[in-house]
Amino acid sequence: MYENVSTEATQALRARVALLGDDVGRFDARGVPDVELVGLLGELEVLKCRVEAAQVVATAALDSSQCAAQAAAGVPADRQGLGVGLQVALARRESHHRGERHLGLARVLTRELPCTLGALRSGLVSEWRATVVARETACLSREHRAEVEQELGDLGASTWSRWGERELVGELRRRAYRLDPASVVARRRHAESERSVSLRPAPDCMTYLTALLPVVTGVGVFAELTRVADSARAAGDERGRGQVMADTLATRLLGQPDGGLPRVPVTVNVVVSDEVLLGQGPSPPTATTTRLWSRGTGWCPRASPVSWPAPVWTPLCSCAGCTRTPPPGGWCRWTPGPGASHRRWPSSSACVTGSAA
């Protein structure tokens, strides 16, 4: 009988939620006064928090029902509850990982953090803030966790719900350290043991290289990359600050200039006269084509099968030309710009078939 009443109440709630969803989906804010819009935003936030609380309760009930059914079917205790997170993820249209996180939060809130769940039910805190409370007290024993939550309950959810996230985290950590400092130290030591590097794809043939490091190491790495980037920018490097930092990181790890950027073939059209082509005279420009390998944003090899006069490219103004001192590895940087020209063409036709210097 109780099961039938619960089923009927749930079905009635689902019907009302569907009707409310239709009303919210058809809402048109045009012409509504600003005061009404602000009030509506607050009421919708309260409603959203209460909906999240209902999802927590439903998730915990699903977990209990599935575990009981699997226990009755003879499933070992260590395997009971498998698959519940996937069902939650499918129902909430999220990934399996997020579904497992929702399931874990529902278990903690319903079993160990009833005051936080009550604040969520009343619409005073969001699901994320409840997650913060559960996360920051995870290192404590159940008794100490209950004590921290009771202290929050004594303050009143209307009080700590107005705190900023950083303030809430700091207060929770302070109370946790007061109750059990050894557990906090062990948690930080465990966090340092999980340092790692991961790689995931990004749009346009790019990747995100992420390093999880202790705070001292991470700040030191970032400070060094920032210092190099600022120095390069001050010296006139045209790359952006982030580009210099990324190139420096790749260069120091791979030991290649420009972070090992691939060589890109570039076609250069050079026009010379038949006399120069046949080696009969040094008059400028019959058209032919040669290819050079450009490296990154303008690297060209200095080596050439002919003896080029130095400098190869001479600027007619101060904003164009090539650097006089080449970097290590036989590469020189050429910056194209208005006014750059070639002086003293060689008399050999090898200048159009060999590598461009």
mmCIF file of C-alpha atoms in Angstrom:
data_model
loop_
_atom_site.group_PDB
_atom_site.id
_atom_site.type_symbol
_atom_site.label_atom_id
_atom_site.label_comp_id
_atom_site.label_asym_id
_atom_site.label_seq_id
_atom_site.Cartn_x
_atom_site.Cartn_y
_atom_site.Cartn_z
ATOM 1 C CA MET A 1 0.000 0.000 0.000
ATOM 2 C CA TYR A 2 2.819 2.387 0.962
ATOM 3 C CA GLU A 3 4.590 1.596 -2.294
ATOM 4 C CA ASN A 4 1.468 2.410 -4.299
ATOM 5 C CA VAL A 5 1.049 5.742 -2.474
ATOM 6 C CA SER A 6 4.680 6.638 -3.126
ATOM 7 C CA THR A 7 4.337 5.727 -6.791
ATOM 8 C CA GLU A 8 1.225 7.825 -7.180
ATOM 9 C CA ALA A 9 2.883 10.808 -5.449
ATOM 10 C CA THR A 10 5.928 10.498 -7.658
ATOM 11 C CA GLN A 11 3.814 10.355 -10.790
ATOM 12 C CA ALA A 12 1.875 13.433 -9.675
ATOM 13 C CA LEU A 13 5.139 15.271 -8.998
ATOM 14 C CA ARG A 14 6.445 14.354 -12.435
ATOM 15 C CA ALA A 15 3.273 15.710 -14.025
ATOM 16 C CA ARG A 16 3.587 19.014 -12.146
ATOM 17 C CA VAL A 17 7.287 19.269 -13.045
ATOM 18 C CA ALA A 18 6.411 18.751 -16.713
ATOM 19 C CA LEU A 19 3.792 21.514 -16.575
ATOM 20 C CA LEU A 20 6.192 23.846 -14.797
ATOM 21 C CA GLY A 21 8.866 23.035 -17.361
ATOM 22 C CA ASP A 22 6.494 24.005 -20.144
ATOM 23 C CA ASP A 23 5.718 27.325 -18.454
ATOM 24 C CA VAL A 24 9.396 28.094 -17.865
ATOM 25 C CA GLY A 25 10.321 27.111 -21.410
ATOM 26 C CA ARG A 26 7.716 29.475 -22.852
ATOM 27 C CA PHE A 27 8.746 32.410 -20.677
ATOM 28 C CA ASP A 28 9.307 35.635 -22.617
ATOM 29 C CA ALA A 29 11.238 38.365 -20.805
ATOM 30 C CA ARG A 30 10.529 41.151 -23.279
ATOM 31 C CA GLY A 31 8.896 44.138 -21.649
ATOM 32 C CA VAL A 32 9.260 42.792 -18.087
ATOM 33 C CA PRO A 33 10.501 45.421 -15.571
ATOM 34 C CA ASP A 34 14.005 44.966 -14.235
ATOM 35 C CA VAL A 35 12.765 44.567 -10.663
ATOM 36 C CA GLU A 36 10.582 41.660 -11.706
ATOM 37 C CA LEU A 37 13.427 40.070 -13.637
ATOM 38 C CA VAL A 38 15.749 40.214 -10.623
ATOM 39 C CA GLY A 39 13.085 38.703 -8.393
ATOM 40 C CA LEU A 40 12.405 35.964 -10.921
ATOM 41 C CA LEU A 41 16.098 35.122 -11.137
ATOM 42 C CA GLY A 42 16.244 34.640 -7.368
ATOM 43 C CA GLU A 43 13.128 32.462 -7.284
ATOM 44 C CA LEU A 44 14.384 30.345 -10.172
ATOM 45 C CA GLU A 45 17.696 29.857 -8.329
ATOM 46 C CA VAL A 46 15.838 28.629 -5.250
ATOM 47 C CA LEU A 47 13.786 26.315 -7.442
ATOM 48 C CA LYS A 48 16.918 25.006 -9.143
ATOM 49 C CA CYS A 49 18.532 24.199 -5.782
ATOM 50 C CA ARG A 50 15.420 22.350 -4.654
ATOM 51 C CA VAL A 51 15.344 20.424 -7.910
ATOM 52 C CA GLU A 52 18.979 19.437 -7.352
ATOM 53 C CA ALA A 53 18.050 18.257 -3.850
ATOM 54 C CA ALA A 54 15.275 16.135 -5.331
ATOM 55 C CA GLN A 55 17.798 14.639 -7.748
ATOM 56 C CA VAL A 56 20.089 13.810 -4.815
ATOM 57 C CA VAL A 57 17.262 12.068 -2.949
ATOM 58 C CA ALA A 58 16.166 10.182 -6.068
ATOM 59 C CA THR A 59 19.762 9.099 -6.792
ATOM 60 C CA ALA A 60 20.240 7.812 -3.246
ATOM 61 C CA ALA A 61 16.939 5.922 -3.406
ATOM 62 C CA LEU A 62 17.894 4.364 -6.734
ATOM 63 C CA ASP A 63 21.235 3.302 -5.297
ATOM 64 C CA SER A 64 19.614 1.661 -2.251
ATOM 65 C CA SER A 65 17.040 -0.130 -4.397
ATOM 66 C CA GLN A 66 19.643 -1.427 -6.848
ATOM 67 C CA CYS A 67 21.972 -2.613 -4.081
ATOM 68 C CA ALA A 68 19.123 -4.423 -2.342
ATOM 69 C CA ALA A 69 18.042 -6.104 -5.583
ATOM 70 C CA GLN A 70 21.596 -7.154 -6.377
ATOM 71 C CA ALA A 71 22.118 -8.494 -2.856
ATOM 72 C CA ALA A 72 18.951 -10.567 -3.194
ATOM 73 C CA ALA A 73 20.277 -11.906 -6.488
ATOM 74 C CA GLY A 74 23.498 -13.092 -4.795
ATOM 75 C CA VAL A 75 25.840 -10.422 -6.130
ATOM 76 C CA PRO A 76 28.997 -10.127 -3.969
ATOM 77 C CA ALA A 77 29.045 -7.148 -1.614
ATOM 78 C CA ASP A 78 32.036 -5.507 -3.314
ATOM 79 C CA ARG A 79 30.180 -5.484 -6.648
ATOM 80 C CA GLN A 80 26.822 -4.269 -5.441
ATOM 81 C CA GLY A 81 25.884 -0.876 -6.844
ATOM 82 C CA LEU A 82 27.879 -1.253 -10.055
ATOM 83 C CA GLY A 83 26.032 0.316 -12.948
ATOM 84 C CA VAL A 84 24.042 2.777 -10.856
ATOM 85 C CA GLY A 85 26.338 5.639 -11.802
ATOM 86 C CA LEU A 86 25.838 4.834 -15.467
ATOM 87 C CA GLN A 87 22.057 4.901 -15.046
ATOM 88 C CA VAL A 88 22.290 8.266 -13.309
ATOM 89 C CA ALA A 89 24.518 9.599 -16.102
ATOM 90 C CA LEU A 90 22.091 8.454 -18.791
ATOM 91 C CA ALA A 91 19.140 9.968 -16.951
ATOM 92 C CA ARG A 92 20.914 13.306 -16.458
ATOM 93 C CA ARG A 93 22.452 13.221 -19.960
ATOM 94 C CA GLU A 94 26.009 13.440 -18.718
ATOM 95 C CA SER A 95 29.167 11.363 -18.917
ATOM 96 C CA HIS A 96 29.709 8.210 -16.900
ATOM 97 C CA HIS A 97 32.317 9.999 -14.806
ATOM 98 C CA ARG A 98 29.909 12.774 -13.881
ATOM 99 C CA GLY A 99 27.259 10.197 -13.097
ATOM 100 C CA GLU A 100 29.578 8.511 -10.605
ATOM 101 C CA ARG A 101 30.267 11.881 -9.002
ATOM 102 C CA HIS A 102 26.542 12.571 -8.625
ATOM 103 C CA LEU A 103 26.090 9.133 -7.085
ATOM 104 C CA GLY A 104 28.932 9.650 -4.606
ATOM 105 C CA LEU A 105 27.549 13.034 -3.559
ATOM 106 C CA ALA A 106 24.081 11.567 -3.049
ATOM 107 C CA ARG A 107 25.485 8.825 -0.812
ATOM 108 C CA VAL A 108 27.451 11.304 1.319
ATOM 109 C CA LEU A 109 24.655 13.856 1.695
ATOM 110 C CA THR A 110 21.970 11.343 2.650
ATOM 111 C CA ARG A 111 24.162 9.298 4.995
ATOM 112 C CA GLU A 112 26.612 11.729 6.588
ATOM 113 C CA LEU A 113 25.647 15.338 5.849
ATOM 114 C CA PRO A 114 21.930 15.740 6.629
ATOM 115 C CA CYS A 115 22.222 19.445 7.531
ATOM 116 C CA THR A 116 23.798 20.250 4.184
ATOM 117 C CA LEU A 117 21.096 18.248 2.446
ATOM 118 C CA GLY A 118 18.487 20.217 4.389
ATOM 119 C CA ALA A 119 20.024 23.485 3.223
ATOM 120 C CA LEU A 120 19.935 22.181 -0.324
ATOM 121 C CA ARG A 121 16.294 21.161 0.042
ATOM 122 C CA SER A 122 15.385 24.621 1.293
ATOM 123 C CA GLY A 123 17.036 26.212 -1.716
ATOM 124 C CA LEU A 124 19.651 28.127 0.287
ATOM 125 C CA VAL A 125 22.703 26.390 -1.191
ATOM 126 C CA SER A 126 23.416 24.905 -4.586
ATOM 127 C CA GLU A 127 24.546 21.423 -5.469
ATOM 128 C CA TRP A 128 28.061 22.737 -6.069
ATOM 129 C CA ARG A 129 28.294 24.243 -2.584
ATOM 130 C CA ALA A 130 27.100 20.971 -1.126
ATOM 131 C CA THR A 131 29.850 19.291 -3.155
ATOM 132 C CA VAL A 132 32.409 21.687 -1.653
ATOM 133 C CA VAL A 133 31.296 20.771 1.877
ATOM 134 C CA ALA A 134 31.532 17.072 1.082
ATOM 135 C CA ARG A 135 34.930 17.456 -0.579
ATOM 136 C CA GLU A 136 36.579 19.514 2.155
ATOM 137 C CA THR A 137 35.405 17.154 4.912
ATOM 138 C CA ALA A 138 36.219 13.939 3.070
ATOM 139 C CA CYS A 139 39.508 13.488 4.950
ATOM 140 C CA LEU A 140 37.773 13.420 8.353
ATOM 141 C CA SER A 141 36.252 10.519 10.177
ATOM 142 C CA ARG A 142 32.478 10.228 10.261
ATOM 143 C CA GLU A 143 32.344 11.625 13.813
ATOM 144 C CA HIS A 144 34.487 14.648 12.995
ATOM 145 C CA ARG A 145 32.604 15.197 9.767
ATOM 146 C CA ALA A 146 29.328 15.242 11.626
ATOM 147 C CA GLU A 147 30.790 17.724 14.126
ATOM 148 C CA VAL A 148 31.888 20.120 11.382
ATOM 149 C CA GLU A 149 28.499 19.922 9.754
ATOM 150 C CA GLN A 150 26.759 20.482 13.060
ATOM 151 C CA GLU A 151 28.802 23.651 13.525
ATOM 152 C CA LEU A 152 27.660 24.823 10.101
ATOM 153 C CA GLY A 153 24.102 23.992 11.085
ATOM 154 C CA ASP A 154 24.451 26.075 14.256
ATOM 155 C CA LEU A 155 25.600 29.013 12.150
ATOM 156 C CA GLY A 156 22.540 28.594 9.974
ATOM 157 C CA ALA A 157 22.456 27.858 6.280
ATOM 158 C CA SER A 158 21.246 31.387 5.627
ATOM 159 C CA THR A 159 24.583 32.594 7.061
ATOM 160 C CA TRP A 160 27.191 30.392 5.390
ATOM 161 C CA SER A 161 25.240 30.257 2.139
ATOM 162 C CA ARG A 162 26.160 33.939 1.681
ATOM 163 C CA TRP A 163 29.869 33.258 2.017
ATOM 164 C CA GLY A 164 32.037 33.242 -1.061
ATOM 165 C CA GLU A 165 33.402 29.896 -2.176
ATOM 166 C CA ARG A 166 36.943 30.772 -1.067
ATOM 167 C CA GLU A 167 35.662 31.857 2.345
ATOM 168 C CA LEU A 168 33.643 28.662 2.707
ATOM 169 C CA VAL A 169 36.612 26.469 1.757
ATOM 170 C CA GLY A 170 38.906 28.301 4.174
ATOM 171 C CA GLU A 171 36.452 27.941 7.055
ATOM 172 C CA LEU A 172 35.938 24.226 6.387
ATOM 173 C CA ARG A 173 39.678 23.583 6.203
ATOM 174 C CA ARG A 174 40.285 25.511 9.397
ATOM 175 C CA ARG A 175 37.685 23.488 11.284
ATOM 176 C CA ALA A 176 38.939 20.204 9.796
ATOM 177 C CA TYR A 177 42.531 20.966 10.804
ATOM 178 C CA ARG A 178 41.413 21.859 14.330
ATOM 179 C CA LEU A 179 39.678 18.502 14.741
ATOM 180 C CA ASP A 180 42.189 16.221 13.007
ATOM 181 C CA PRO A 181 45.432 17.847 11.757
ATOM 182 C CA ALA A 182 47.011 14.475 10.913
ATOM 183 C CA SER A 183 44.271 13.686 8.392
ATOM 184 C CA VAL A 184 44.777 17.050 6.668
ATOM 185 C CA VAL A 185 48.529 16.449 6.372
ATOM 186 C CA ALA A 186 47.919 12.933 5.047
ATOM 187 C CA ARG A 187 45.483 14.319 2.495
ATOM 188 C CA ARG A 188 48.032 16.792 1.171
ATOM 189 C CA ARG A 189 50.698 14.119 1.037
ATOM 190 C CA HIS A 190 48.338 11.890 -0.944
ATOM 191 C CA ALA A 191 47.527 14.761 -3.292
ATOM 192 C CA GLU A 192 51.238 15.259 -4.048
ATOM 193 C CA SER A 193 51.560 11.578 -4.907
ATOM 194 C CA GLU A 194 48.931 12.031 -7.649
ATOM 195 C CA ARG A 195 51.005 14.500 -9.687
ATOM 196 C CA SER A 196 50.782 13.657 -13.369
ATOM 197 C CA VAL A 197 50.777 14.965 -16.939
ATOM 198 C CA SER A 198 47.848 14.457 -19.295
ATOM 199 C CA LEU A 199 47.119 15.207 -22.934
ATOM 200 C CA ARG A 200 43.756 15.823 -24.555
ATOM 201 C CA PRO A 201 42.808 17.035 -28.026
ATOM 202 C CA ALA A 202 41.901 20.616 -28.858
ATOM 203 C CA PRO A 203 40.308 22.085 -32.007
ATOM 204 C CA ASP A 204 42.351 22.821 -35.150
ATOM 205 C CA CYS A 205 45.006 20.117 -34.679
ATOM 206 C CA MET A 206 46.043 21.442 -31.254
ATOM 207 C CA THR A 207 46.341 19.742 -27.878
ATOM 208 C CA TYR A 208 46.003 20.632 -24.206
ATOM 209 C CA LEU A 209 49.076 19.519 -22.252
ATOM 210 C CA THR A 210 48.160 19.635 -18.558
ATOM 211 C CA ALA A 211 50.513 19.082 -15.628
ATOM 212 C CA LEU A 212 49.212 18.436 -12.095
ATOM 213 C CA LEU A 213 52.015 19.596 -9.789
ATOM 214 C CA PRO A 214 52.488 20.623 -6.162
ATOM 215 C CA VAL A 215 51.830 24.306 -5.718
ATOM 216 C CA VAL A 216 55.498 25.232 -5.141
ATOM 217 C CA THR A 217 56.665 23.418 -8.274
ATOM 218 C CA GLY A 218 53.815 24.696 -10.415
ATOM 219 C CA VAL A 219 54.316 28.315 -9.374
ATOM 220 C CA GLY A 220 58.057 28.009 -10.008
ATOM 221 C CA VAL A 221 57.577 26.634 -13.517
ATOM 222 C CA PHE A 222 55.051 29.306 -14.391
ATOM 223 C CA ALA A 223 57.255 32.066 -12.977
ATOM 224 C CA GLU A 224 60.253 30.925 -15.039
ATOM 225 C CA LEU A 225 58.198 30.777 -18.256
ATOM 226 C CA THR A 226 56.803 34.211 -17.483
ATOM 227 C CA ARG A 227 60.286 35.617 -16.906
ATOM 228 C CA VAL A 228 61.568 34.257 -20.218
ATOM 229 C CA ALA A 229 58.524 35.561 -22.063
ATOM 230 C CA ASP A 230 58.828 39.036 -20.570
ATOM 231 C CA SER A 231 62.530 39.159 -21.422
ATOM 232 C CA ALA A 232 61.897 38.074 -25.000
ATOM 233 C CA ARG A 233 59.130 40.625 -25.427
ATOM 234 C CA ALA A 234 61.321 43.364 -24.006
ATOM 235 C CA ALA A 235 64.047 42.399 -26.513
ATOM 236 C CA GLY A 236 61.642 42.919 -29.407
ATOM 237 C CA ASP A 237 60.229 39.419 -29.967
ATOM 238 C CA GLU A 238 57.078 39.803 -32.054
ATOM 239 C CA ARG A 239 55.424 36.676 -30.675
ATOM 240 C CA GLY A 240 52.725 36.982 -28.054
ATOM 241 C CA ARG A 241 53.498 36.354 -24.397
ATOM 242 C CA GLY A 242 51.647 33.049 -24.380
ATOM 243 C CA GLN A 243 53.350 31.962 -27.593
ATOM 244 C CA VAL A 244 56.789 32.592 -26.126
ATOM 245 C CA MET A 245 55.888 30.650 -22.973
ATOM 246 C CA ALA A 246 54.592 27.690 -24.995
ATOM 247 C CA ASP A 247 57.610 27.696 -27.331
ATOM 248 C CA THR A 248 60.022 27.928 -24.395
ATOM 249 C CA LEU A 249 58.388 24.978 -22.648
ATOM 250 C CA ALA A 250 58.541 22.821 -25.780
ATOM 251 C CA THR A 251 62.077 23.929 -26.637
ATOM 252 C CA ARG A 252 63.494 23.094 -23.229
ATOM 253 C CA LEU A 253 61.818 19.697 -23.196
ATOM 254 C CA LEU A 254 62.568 18.700 -26.801
ATOM 255 C CA GLY A 255 65.860 20.538 -27.270
ATOM 256 C CA GLN A 256 64.866 21.891 -30.683
ATOM 257 C CA PRO A 257 64.523 25.489 -31.866
ATOM 258 C CA ASP A 258 60.983 26.863 -31.912
ATOM 259 C CA GLY A 259 59.821 23.870 -29.882
ATOM 260 C CA GLY A 260 60.322 21.435 -32.767
ATOM 261 C CA LEU A 261 57.841 23.108 -35.101
ATOM 262 C CA PRO A 262 57.607 21.223 -38.410
ATOM 263 C CA ARG A 263 59.282 22.643 -41.470
ATOM 264 C CA VAL A 264 56.762 24.026 -43.898
ATOM 265 C CA PRO A 265 57.595 24.129 -47.629
ATOM 266 C CA VAL A 266 57.281 27.617 -49.092
ATOM 267 C CA THR A 267 57.377 28.395 -52.814
ATOM 268 C CA VAL A 268 59.399 31.455 -53.800
ATOM 269 C CA ASN A 269 59.126 32.854 -57.333
ATOM 270 C CA VAL A 270 62.445 34.370 -58.448
ATOM 271 C CA VAL A 271 62.666 36.235 -61.777
ATOM 272 C CA VAL A 272 66.099 36.432 -63.482
ATOM 273 C CA SER A 273 67.233 37.192 -67.008
ATOM 274 C CA ASP A 274 68.533 34.560 -69.415
ATOM 275 C CA GLU A 275 71.997 36.092 -69.147
ATOM 276 C CA VAL A 276 72.113 35.486 -65.411
ATOM 277 C CA LEU A 277 70.559 32.041 -65.852
ATOM 278 C CA LEU A 278 73.254 31.079 -68.359
ATOM 279 C CA GLY A 279 75.998 32.776 -66.375
ATOM 280 C CA GLN A 280 76.753 35.404 -69.005
ATOM 281 C CA GLY A 281 76.162 38.546 -66.970
ATOM 282 C CA PRO A 282 74.887 39.890 -63.675
ATOM 283 C CA SER A 283 71.768 41.629 -64.877
ATOM 284 C CA PRO A 284 68.643 41.281 -62.773
ATOM 285 C CA PRO A 285 65.590 39.436 -63.637
ATOM 286 C CA THR A 286 62.987 34.767 -67.315
ATOM 287 C CA ALA A 287 61.093 33.355 -64.476
ATOM 288 C CA THR A 288 61.855 30.198 -62.527
ATOM 289 C CA THR A 289 60.756 28.779 -59.223
ATOM 290 C CA THR A 290 62.648 27.435 -56.237
ATOM 291 C CA ARG A 291 61.525 26.021 -52.860
ATOM 292 C CA LEU A 292 62.850 26.795 -49.429
ATOM 293 C CA TRP A 293 61.990 25.353 -46.049
ATOM 294 C CA SER A 294 60.518 27.903 -43.706
ATOM 295 C CA ARG A 295 60.666 27.079 -40.017
ATOM 296 C CA GLY A 296 57.869 28.419 -37.836
ATOM 297 C CA THR A 297 57.600 32.173 -38.313
ATOM 298 C CA GLY A 298 60.521 32.794 -40.608
ATOM 299 C CA TRP A 299 63.500 30.492 -40.062
ATOM 300 C CA CYS A 300 65.672 29.818 -43.109
ATOM 301 C CA PRO A 301 68.880 27.761 -43.409
ATOM 302 C CA ARG A 302 72.071 29.754 -43.810
ATOM 303 C CA ALA A 303 73.834 27.003 -45.741
ATOM 304 C CA SER A 304 73.733 27.375 -49.518
ATOM 305 C CA PRO A 305 75.489 25.594 -52.425
ATOM 306 C CA VAL A 306 76.734 28.976 -53.635
ATOM 307 C CA SER A 307 78.807 31.595 -51.932
ATOM 308 C CA TRP A 308 76.400 34.342 -51.009
ATOM 309 C CA PRO A 309 77.629 37.834 -50.220
ATOM 310 C CA ALA A 310 77.028 38.941 -46.665
ATOM 311 C CA PRO A 311 74.577 40.139 -45.672
ATOM 312 C CA VAL A 312 72.276 38.181 -47.967
ATOM 313 C CA TRP A 313 69.282 40.424 -47.295
ATOM 314 C CA THR A 314 70.031 44.069 -46.645
ATOM 315 C CA PRO A 315 67.390 46.431 -45.269
ATOM 316 C CA LEU A 316 66.569 49.677 -46.983
ATOM 317 C CA CYS A 317 65.010 50.769 -43.699
ATOM 318 C CA SER A 318 65.488 49.821 -40.071
ATOM 319 C CA CYS A 319 62.322 47.685 -39.879
ATOM 320 C CA ALA A 320 63.287 44.972 -42.386
ATOM 321 C CA GLY A 321 66.148 42.601 -43.007
ATOM 322 C CA CYS A 322 67.785 39.677 -41.321
ATOM 323 C CA THR A 323 69.636 39.383 -38.060
ATOM 324 C CA ARG A 324 73.403 39.746 -38.263
ATOM 325 C CA THR A 325 74.063 37.087 -35.605
ATOM 326 C CA PRO A 326 72.497 33.693 -36.419
ATOM 327 C CA PRO A 327 71.166 31.453 -33.607
ATOM 328 C CA PRO A 328 72.851 28.099 -32.897
ATOM 329 C CA GLY A 329 72.220 25.322 -35.364
ATOM 330 C CA GLY A 330 72.882 27.190 -38.587
ATOM 331 C CA TRP A 331 69.505 28.912 -38.752
ATOM 332 C CA CYS A 332 68.972 32.632 -39.165
ATOM 333 C CA ARG A 333 65.764 34.550 -38.683
ATOM 334 C CA TRP A 334 64.426 36.533 -41.622
ATOM 335 C CA THR A 335 61.734 39.094 -40.986
ATOM 336 C CA PRO A 336 59.945 40.086 -44.196
ATOM 337 C CA GLY A 337 58.870 43.682 -44.465
ATOM 338 C CA PRO A 338 58.606 46.592 -46.825
ATOM 339 C CA GLY A 339 61.931 47.742 -48.200
ATOM 340 C CA ALA A 340 63.810 44.432 -47.963
ATOM 341 C CA SER A 341 65.783 43.655 -51.128
ATOM 342 C CA HIS A 342 68.642 41.514 -52.349
ATOM 343 C CA ARG A 343 71.952 43.142 -53.157
ATOM 344 C CA ARG A 344 74.731 41.907 -55.470
ATOM 345 C CA TRP A 345 73.219 38.887 -57.194
ATOM 346 C CA PRO A 346 75.747 36.069 -57.776
ATOM 347 C CA SER A 347 76.597 35.341 -61.361
ATOM 348 C CA SER A 348 75.875 31.608 -60.984
ATOM 349 C CA SER A 349 72.436 30.181 -61.793
ATOM 350 C CA ALA A 350 72.669 28.070 -58.648
ATOM 351 C CA CYS A 351 70.996 30.896 -56.809
ATOM 352 C CA VAL A 352 67.593 29.873 -58.156
ATOM 353 C CA THR A 353 67.953 26.123 -57.682
ATOM 354 C CA GLY A 354 69.687 25.912 -54.341
ATOM 355 C CA SER A 355 68.434 26.581 -50.845
ATOM 356 C CA ALA A 356 67.499 30.134 -50.032
ATOM 357 C CA ALA A 357 69.734 31.703 -47.456
#
